[in-house]
Short mmCIF file of C-alpha atoms in Angstrom, two decimals:
data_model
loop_
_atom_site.label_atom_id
_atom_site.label_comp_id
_atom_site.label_asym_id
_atom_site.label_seq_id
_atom_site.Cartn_x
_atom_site.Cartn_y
_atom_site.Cartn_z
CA UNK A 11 2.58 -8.44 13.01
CA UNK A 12 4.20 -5.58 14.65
CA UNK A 13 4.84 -2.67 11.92
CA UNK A 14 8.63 -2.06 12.66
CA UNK A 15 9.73 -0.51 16.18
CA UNK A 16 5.87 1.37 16.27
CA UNK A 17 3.18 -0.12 18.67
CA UNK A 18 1.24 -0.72 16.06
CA UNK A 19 -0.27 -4.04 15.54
CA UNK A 20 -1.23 -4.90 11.90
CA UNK A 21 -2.89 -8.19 9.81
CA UNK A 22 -0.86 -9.81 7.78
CA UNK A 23 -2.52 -8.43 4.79
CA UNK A 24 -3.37 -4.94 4.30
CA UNK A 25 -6.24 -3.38 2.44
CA UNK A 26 -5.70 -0.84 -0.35
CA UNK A 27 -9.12 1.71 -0.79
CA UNK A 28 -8.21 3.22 -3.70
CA UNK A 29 -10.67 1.61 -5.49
CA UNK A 30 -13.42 3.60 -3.62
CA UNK A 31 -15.27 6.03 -5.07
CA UNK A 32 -13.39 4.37 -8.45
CA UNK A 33 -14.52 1.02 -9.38
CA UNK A 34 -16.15 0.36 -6.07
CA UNK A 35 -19.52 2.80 -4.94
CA UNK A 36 -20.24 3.33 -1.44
CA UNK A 37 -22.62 0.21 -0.72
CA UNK A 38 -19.91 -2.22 -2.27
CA UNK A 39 -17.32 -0.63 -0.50
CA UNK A 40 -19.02 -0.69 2.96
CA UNK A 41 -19.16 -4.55 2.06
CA UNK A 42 -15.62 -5.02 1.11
CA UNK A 43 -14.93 -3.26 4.77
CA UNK A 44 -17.17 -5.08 6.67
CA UNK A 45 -15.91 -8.30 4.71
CA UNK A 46 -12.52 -7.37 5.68
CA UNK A 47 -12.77 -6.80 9.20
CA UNK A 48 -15.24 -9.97 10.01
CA UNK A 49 -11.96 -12.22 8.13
CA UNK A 50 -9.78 -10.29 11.23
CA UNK A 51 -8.31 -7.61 8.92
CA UNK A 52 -7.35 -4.17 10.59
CA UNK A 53 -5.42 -2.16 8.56
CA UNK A 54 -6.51 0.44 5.97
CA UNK A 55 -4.21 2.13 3.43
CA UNK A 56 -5.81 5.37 1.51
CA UNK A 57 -4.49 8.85 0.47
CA UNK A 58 -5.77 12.14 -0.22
CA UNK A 59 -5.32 11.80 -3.74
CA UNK A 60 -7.73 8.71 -4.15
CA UNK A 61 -9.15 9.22 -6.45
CA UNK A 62 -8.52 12.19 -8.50
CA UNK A 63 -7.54 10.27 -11.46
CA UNK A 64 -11.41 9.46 -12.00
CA UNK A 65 -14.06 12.84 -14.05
CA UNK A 66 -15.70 14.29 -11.35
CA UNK A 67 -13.41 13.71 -8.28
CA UNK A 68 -11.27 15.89 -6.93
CA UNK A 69 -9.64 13.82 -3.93
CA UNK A 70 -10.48 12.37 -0.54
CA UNK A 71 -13.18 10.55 -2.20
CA UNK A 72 -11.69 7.02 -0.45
CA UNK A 73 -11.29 8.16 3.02
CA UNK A 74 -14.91 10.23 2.99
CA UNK A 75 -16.28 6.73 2.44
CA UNK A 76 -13.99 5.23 4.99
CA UNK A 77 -15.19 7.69 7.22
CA UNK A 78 -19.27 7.03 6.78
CA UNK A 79 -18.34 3.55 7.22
CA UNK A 80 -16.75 4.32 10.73
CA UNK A 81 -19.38 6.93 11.85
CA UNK A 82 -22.45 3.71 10.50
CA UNK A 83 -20.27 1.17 12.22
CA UNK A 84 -18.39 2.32 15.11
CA UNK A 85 -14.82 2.02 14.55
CA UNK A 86 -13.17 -1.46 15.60
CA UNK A 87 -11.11 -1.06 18.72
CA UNK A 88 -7.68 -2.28 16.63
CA UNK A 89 -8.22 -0.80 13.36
CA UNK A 90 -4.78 0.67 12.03
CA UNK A 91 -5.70 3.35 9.43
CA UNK A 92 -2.49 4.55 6.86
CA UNK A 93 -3.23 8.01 4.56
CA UNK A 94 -0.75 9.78 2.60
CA UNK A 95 0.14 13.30 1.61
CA UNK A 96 1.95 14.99 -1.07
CA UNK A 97 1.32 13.35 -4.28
CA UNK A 98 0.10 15.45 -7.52
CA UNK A 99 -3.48 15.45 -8.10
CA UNK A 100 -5.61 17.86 -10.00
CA UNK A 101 -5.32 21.62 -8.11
CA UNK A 102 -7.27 20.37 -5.03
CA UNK A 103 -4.29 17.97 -4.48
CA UNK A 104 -1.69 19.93 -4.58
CA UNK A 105 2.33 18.01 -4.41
CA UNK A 106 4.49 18.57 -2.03
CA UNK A 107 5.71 18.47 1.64
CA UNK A 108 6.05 22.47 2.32
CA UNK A 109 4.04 23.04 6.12
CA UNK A 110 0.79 24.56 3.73
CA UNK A 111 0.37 21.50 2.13
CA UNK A 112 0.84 19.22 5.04
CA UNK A 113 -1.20 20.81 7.14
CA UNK A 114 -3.97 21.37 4.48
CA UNK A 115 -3.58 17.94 4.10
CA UNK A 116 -3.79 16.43 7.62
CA UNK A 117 -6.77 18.51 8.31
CA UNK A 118 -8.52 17.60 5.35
CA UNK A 119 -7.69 13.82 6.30
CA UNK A 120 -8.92 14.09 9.72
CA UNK A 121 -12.16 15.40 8.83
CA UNK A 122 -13.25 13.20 6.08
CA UNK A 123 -12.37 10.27 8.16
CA UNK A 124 -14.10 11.37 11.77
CA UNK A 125 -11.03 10.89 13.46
CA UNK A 126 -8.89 13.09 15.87
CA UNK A 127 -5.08 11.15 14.88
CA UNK A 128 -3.70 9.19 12.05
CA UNK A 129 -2.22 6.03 12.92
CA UNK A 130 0.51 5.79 9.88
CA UNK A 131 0.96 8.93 8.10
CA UNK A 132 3.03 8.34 4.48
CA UNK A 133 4.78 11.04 3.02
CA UNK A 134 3.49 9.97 -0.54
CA UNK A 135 6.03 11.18 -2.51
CA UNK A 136 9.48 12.61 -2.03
CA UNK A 137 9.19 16.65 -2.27
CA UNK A 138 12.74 17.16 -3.82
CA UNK A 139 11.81 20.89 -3.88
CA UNK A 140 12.66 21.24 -0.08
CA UNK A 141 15.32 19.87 1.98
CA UNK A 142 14.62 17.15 3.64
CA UNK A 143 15.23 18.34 7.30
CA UNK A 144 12.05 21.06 6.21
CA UNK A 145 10.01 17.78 5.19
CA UNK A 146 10.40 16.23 7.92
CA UNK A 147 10.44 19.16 10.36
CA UNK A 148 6.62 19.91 8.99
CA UNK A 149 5.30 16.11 9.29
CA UNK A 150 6.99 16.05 12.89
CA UNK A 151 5.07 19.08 13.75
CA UNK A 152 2.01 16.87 13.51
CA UNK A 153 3.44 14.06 15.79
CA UNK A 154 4.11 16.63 18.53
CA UNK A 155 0.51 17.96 17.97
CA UNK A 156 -0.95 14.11 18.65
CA UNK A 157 -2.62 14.37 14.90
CA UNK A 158 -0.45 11.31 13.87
CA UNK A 159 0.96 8.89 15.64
CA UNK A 160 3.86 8.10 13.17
CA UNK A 161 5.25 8.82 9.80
CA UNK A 162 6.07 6.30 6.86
CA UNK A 163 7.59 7.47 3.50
CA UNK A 164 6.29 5.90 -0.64
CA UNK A 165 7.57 6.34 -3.37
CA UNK A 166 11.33 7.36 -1.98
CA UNK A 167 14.56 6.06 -3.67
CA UNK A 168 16.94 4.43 -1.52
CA UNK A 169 18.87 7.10 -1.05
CA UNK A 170 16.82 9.39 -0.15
CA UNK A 171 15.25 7.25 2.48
CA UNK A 172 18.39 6.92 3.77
CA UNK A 173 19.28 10.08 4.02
CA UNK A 174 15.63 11.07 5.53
CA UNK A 175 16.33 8.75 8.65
CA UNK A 176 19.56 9.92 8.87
CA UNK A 177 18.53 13.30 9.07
CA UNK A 178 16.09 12.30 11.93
CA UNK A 179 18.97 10.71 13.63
CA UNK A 180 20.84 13.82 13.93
CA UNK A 181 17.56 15.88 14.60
CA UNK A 182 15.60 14.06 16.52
CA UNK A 183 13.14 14.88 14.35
CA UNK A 184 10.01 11.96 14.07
CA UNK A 185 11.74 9.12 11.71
CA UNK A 186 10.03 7.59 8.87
CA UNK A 187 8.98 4.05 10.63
CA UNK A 188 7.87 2.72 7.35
CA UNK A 189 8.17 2.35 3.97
CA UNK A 190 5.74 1.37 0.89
CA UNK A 191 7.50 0.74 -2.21
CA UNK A 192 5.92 -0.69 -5.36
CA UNK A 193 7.06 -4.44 -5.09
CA UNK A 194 5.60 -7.78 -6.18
CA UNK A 195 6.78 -11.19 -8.17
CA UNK A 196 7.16 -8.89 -11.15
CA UNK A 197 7.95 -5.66 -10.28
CA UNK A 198 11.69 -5.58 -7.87
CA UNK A 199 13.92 -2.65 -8.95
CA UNK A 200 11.76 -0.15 -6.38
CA UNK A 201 12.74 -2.92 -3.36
CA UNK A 202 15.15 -5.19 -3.51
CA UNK A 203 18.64 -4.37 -2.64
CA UNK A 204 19.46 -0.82 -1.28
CA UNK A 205 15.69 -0.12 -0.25
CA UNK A 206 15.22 -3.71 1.20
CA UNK A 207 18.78 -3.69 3.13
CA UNK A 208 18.14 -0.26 4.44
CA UNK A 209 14.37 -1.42 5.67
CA UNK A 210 15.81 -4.50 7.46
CA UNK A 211 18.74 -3.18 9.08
CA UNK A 212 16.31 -0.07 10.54
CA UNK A 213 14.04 -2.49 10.87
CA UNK A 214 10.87 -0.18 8.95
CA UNK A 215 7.85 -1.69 8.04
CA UNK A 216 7.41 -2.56 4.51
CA UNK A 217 3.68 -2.04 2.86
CA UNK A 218 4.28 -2.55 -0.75
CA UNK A 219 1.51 -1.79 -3.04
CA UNK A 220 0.18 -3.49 -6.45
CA UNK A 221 1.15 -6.58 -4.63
CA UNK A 222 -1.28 -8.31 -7.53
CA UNK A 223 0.78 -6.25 -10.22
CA UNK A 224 -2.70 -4.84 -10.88
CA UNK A 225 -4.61 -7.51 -11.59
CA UNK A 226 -1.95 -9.59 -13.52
CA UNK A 227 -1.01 -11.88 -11.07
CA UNK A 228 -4.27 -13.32 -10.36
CA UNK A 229 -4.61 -15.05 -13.22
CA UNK A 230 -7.52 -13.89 -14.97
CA UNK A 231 -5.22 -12.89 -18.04
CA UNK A 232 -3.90 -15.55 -20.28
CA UNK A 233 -2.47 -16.60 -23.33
CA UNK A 234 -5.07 -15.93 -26.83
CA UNK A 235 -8.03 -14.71 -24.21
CA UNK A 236 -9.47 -11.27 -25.10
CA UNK A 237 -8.82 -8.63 -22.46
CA UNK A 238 -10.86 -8.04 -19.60
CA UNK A 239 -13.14 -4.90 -19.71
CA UNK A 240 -11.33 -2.93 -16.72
CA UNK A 241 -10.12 0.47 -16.63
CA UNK A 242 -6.43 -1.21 -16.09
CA UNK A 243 -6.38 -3.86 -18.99
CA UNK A 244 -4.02 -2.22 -21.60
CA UNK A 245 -1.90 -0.92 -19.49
CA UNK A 246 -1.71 -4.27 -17.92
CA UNK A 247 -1.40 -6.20 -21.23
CA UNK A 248 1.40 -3.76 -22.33
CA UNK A 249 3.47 -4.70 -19.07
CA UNK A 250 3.29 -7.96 -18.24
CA UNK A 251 1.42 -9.59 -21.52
CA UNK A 252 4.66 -11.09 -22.65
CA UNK A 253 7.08 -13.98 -22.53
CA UNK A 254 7.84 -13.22 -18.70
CA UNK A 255 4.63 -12.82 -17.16
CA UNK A 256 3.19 -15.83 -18.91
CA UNK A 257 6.54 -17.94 -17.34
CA UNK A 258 5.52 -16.34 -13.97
CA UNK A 259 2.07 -17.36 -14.19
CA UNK A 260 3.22 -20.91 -15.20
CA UNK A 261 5.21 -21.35 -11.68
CA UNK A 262 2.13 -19.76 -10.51
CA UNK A 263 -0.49 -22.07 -11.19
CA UNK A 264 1.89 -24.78 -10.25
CA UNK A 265 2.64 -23.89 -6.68
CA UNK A 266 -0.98 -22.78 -6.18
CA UNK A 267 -2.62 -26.41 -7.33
CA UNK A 268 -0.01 -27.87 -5.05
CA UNK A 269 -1.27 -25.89 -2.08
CA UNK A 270 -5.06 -25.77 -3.24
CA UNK A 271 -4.96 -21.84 -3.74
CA UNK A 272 -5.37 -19.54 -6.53
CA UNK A 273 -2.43 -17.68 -8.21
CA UNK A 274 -3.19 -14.45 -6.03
CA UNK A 275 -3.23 -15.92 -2.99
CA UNK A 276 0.38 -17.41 -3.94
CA UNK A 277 1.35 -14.21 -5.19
CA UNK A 278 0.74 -12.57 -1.54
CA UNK A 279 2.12 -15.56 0.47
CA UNK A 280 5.55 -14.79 -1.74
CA UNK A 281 5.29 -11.33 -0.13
CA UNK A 282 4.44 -12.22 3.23
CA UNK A 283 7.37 -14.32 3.82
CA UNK A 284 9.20 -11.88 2.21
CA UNK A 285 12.65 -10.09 4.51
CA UNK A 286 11.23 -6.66 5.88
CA UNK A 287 7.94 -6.99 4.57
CA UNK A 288 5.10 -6.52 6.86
CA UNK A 289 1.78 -6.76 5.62
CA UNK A 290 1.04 -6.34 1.45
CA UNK A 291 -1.69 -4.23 0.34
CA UNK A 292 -4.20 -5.58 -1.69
CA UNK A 293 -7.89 -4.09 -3.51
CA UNK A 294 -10.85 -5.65 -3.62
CA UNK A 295 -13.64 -4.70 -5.89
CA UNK A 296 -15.17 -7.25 -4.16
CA UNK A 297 -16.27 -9.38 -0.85
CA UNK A 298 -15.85 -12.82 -3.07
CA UNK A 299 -11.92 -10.85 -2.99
CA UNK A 300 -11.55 -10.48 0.12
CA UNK A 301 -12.38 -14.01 0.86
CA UNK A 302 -9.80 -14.71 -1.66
CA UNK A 303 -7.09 -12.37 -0.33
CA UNK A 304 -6.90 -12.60 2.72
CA UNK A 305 -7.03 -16.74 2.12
CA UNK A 306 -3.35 -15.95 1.57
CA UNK A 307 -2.86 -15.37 5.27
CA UNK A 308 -1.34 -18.83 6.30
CA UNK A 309 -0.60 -20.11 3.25
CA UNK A 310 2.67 -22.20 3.72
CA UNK A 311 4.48 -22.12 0.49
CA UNK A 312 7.83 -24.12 0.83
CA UNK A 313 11.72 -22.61 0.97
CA UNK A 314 11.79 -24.43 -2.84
CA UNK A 315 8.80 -23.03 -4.03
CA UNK A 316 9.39 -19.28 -2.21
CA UNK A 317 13.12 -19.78 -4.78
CA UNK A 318 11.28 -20.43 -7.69
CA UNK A 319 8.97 -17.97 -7.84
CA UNK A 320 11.49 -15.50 -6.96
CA UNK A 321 13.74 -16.52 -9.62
CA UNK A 322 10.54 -16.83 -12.36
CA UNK A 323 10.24 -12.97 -11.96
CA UNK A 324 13.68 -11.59 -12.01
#
């Protein structure tokens, strides 16, 4: 699938690193890439911040081990690789989109992953404490350097994604070519509507994240079972551990026995077919889930059964 108006070429399903130097050590991870390229993935989504959440870390851990995978394995001629920039960490992550921070960040980037130019560069977060001419003005200063090849905004509201490409409009400046809100069955308000109108008119490509709502949609909570031992399982149960996700997972498993699939691979069909959306990102912890994930690619669900999963989760 092409990702908007770029030239870049992307699989239909993306994979998210974060879980790298996380929940995933180097040797798994190395598996869950070579897993994921050998199924005919080629797009990567990390960030500088991944994983600073985790005692110990202080950022870049994700691409450093994305990077020793490409130095051990030679990089695949159509690998698309996505970072980000700008999103609070702890102080080796600093926020924001001032020129310091971007270029701290690009360089640091660069060098943990042994390359010489970012495919997809996301500003990860909107840096309200700068206009956004001066955002974009210091990310576009990396285009016309050749360190990326072009920019994509997360985390944005509507508006201010709006505004952003209009500002590039009027500039000239490099325009945001993408966009990667938090969107799955569960989770819309971040998408749909203003977000999802804008993205198709402008035709941006859309790389939503916690496709899976993490972990929720896959099925492996249910009704009276005790909670998984995972970092994300209360937060999970206090979400979606109610009458609504159990009524999603109930269409669910219904439209995945009729197709022979599991409940995440329907989940990431939904989102494939999707208006504006170009290829979900998805984790894997491991390669048993990347057989399973990217078994989504292909996976016809009907026009009926596309409407009633979209109505189960509004």
């Amino acid at each position: 699938r092409r990702f908007g108006t770029t030239d870049l070429m992307v699989s239909p399903l993306c994979l998210g690193t974060n879980v790298f130097g996380w929940t995933c050590d180097e040797e798994t991870s190395f598996a869950i890439l070579d897993a994921y390229v050998e199924a005919g993935g080629n797009f990567l989504d990390t960030a500088t911040v991944y994983s600073t959440w985790v005692p110990g870390n202080t950022g870049g851990e994700s691409e450093a081990i994305i990077g020793r995978w490409l130095a051990s394995r030679g990089r695949p001629d159509d690998l698309v690789i996505a970072t980000k920039v700008g999103y609070p960490g702890d102080p080796h992550m600093r926020a924001g989109l001032d020129r310091e921070n971007v270029v701290a960040g690009i360089e640091g980037s660069l060098a943990r992953l042994g390359v010489d130019r970012i495919d997809l560069y996301y500003a990860h977060k909107d840096d309200e404490s700068i206009s956004l001419e001066e955002a974009l003005t210091n990310l576009d200063a990396l285009v016309e350097d050749g360190l990326v090849r072009h920019l994509a905004a997360s985390n944005y509201t509507a508006g201010r994604l709006a505004e952003s490409l209009a500002v590039s409009d009027a500039t000239g400046l490099a325009r945001f070519e993408g966009f990667q809100p938090h969107f799955n069955l569960l989770e819309r308000a971040e998408y749909q509507g203003d977000a999802e109108a804008i993205c198709v008119r402008e035709d941006l490509g859309v790389a939503p994240y916690f496709t899976l709502a993490r972990g929720f949609l896959t099925g492996k909570y249910r009704p009276g079972q005790d909670l998984p031992s995972t970092p994300r399982a209360a937060g999970i149960a206090q979400a979606y551990l109610n009458d609504r996700g159990w009524a999603m997972l109930a269409v669910l498993d219904e439209v995945a026995a009729a197709h022979g699939a599991t409940p995440a691979q329907v989940s990431l069909a939904w989102l494939m077919r999707y208006p504006g959306v170009v290829s979900p990102i998805a984790s894997a912890t491991s390669t048993a889930q990347v057989g399973e994930i990217m078994g989504a690619i292909g996976l016809g669900i009907t026009d009926e059964e596309f409407a009633r999963l979209d109505a189960a989760g509004r």
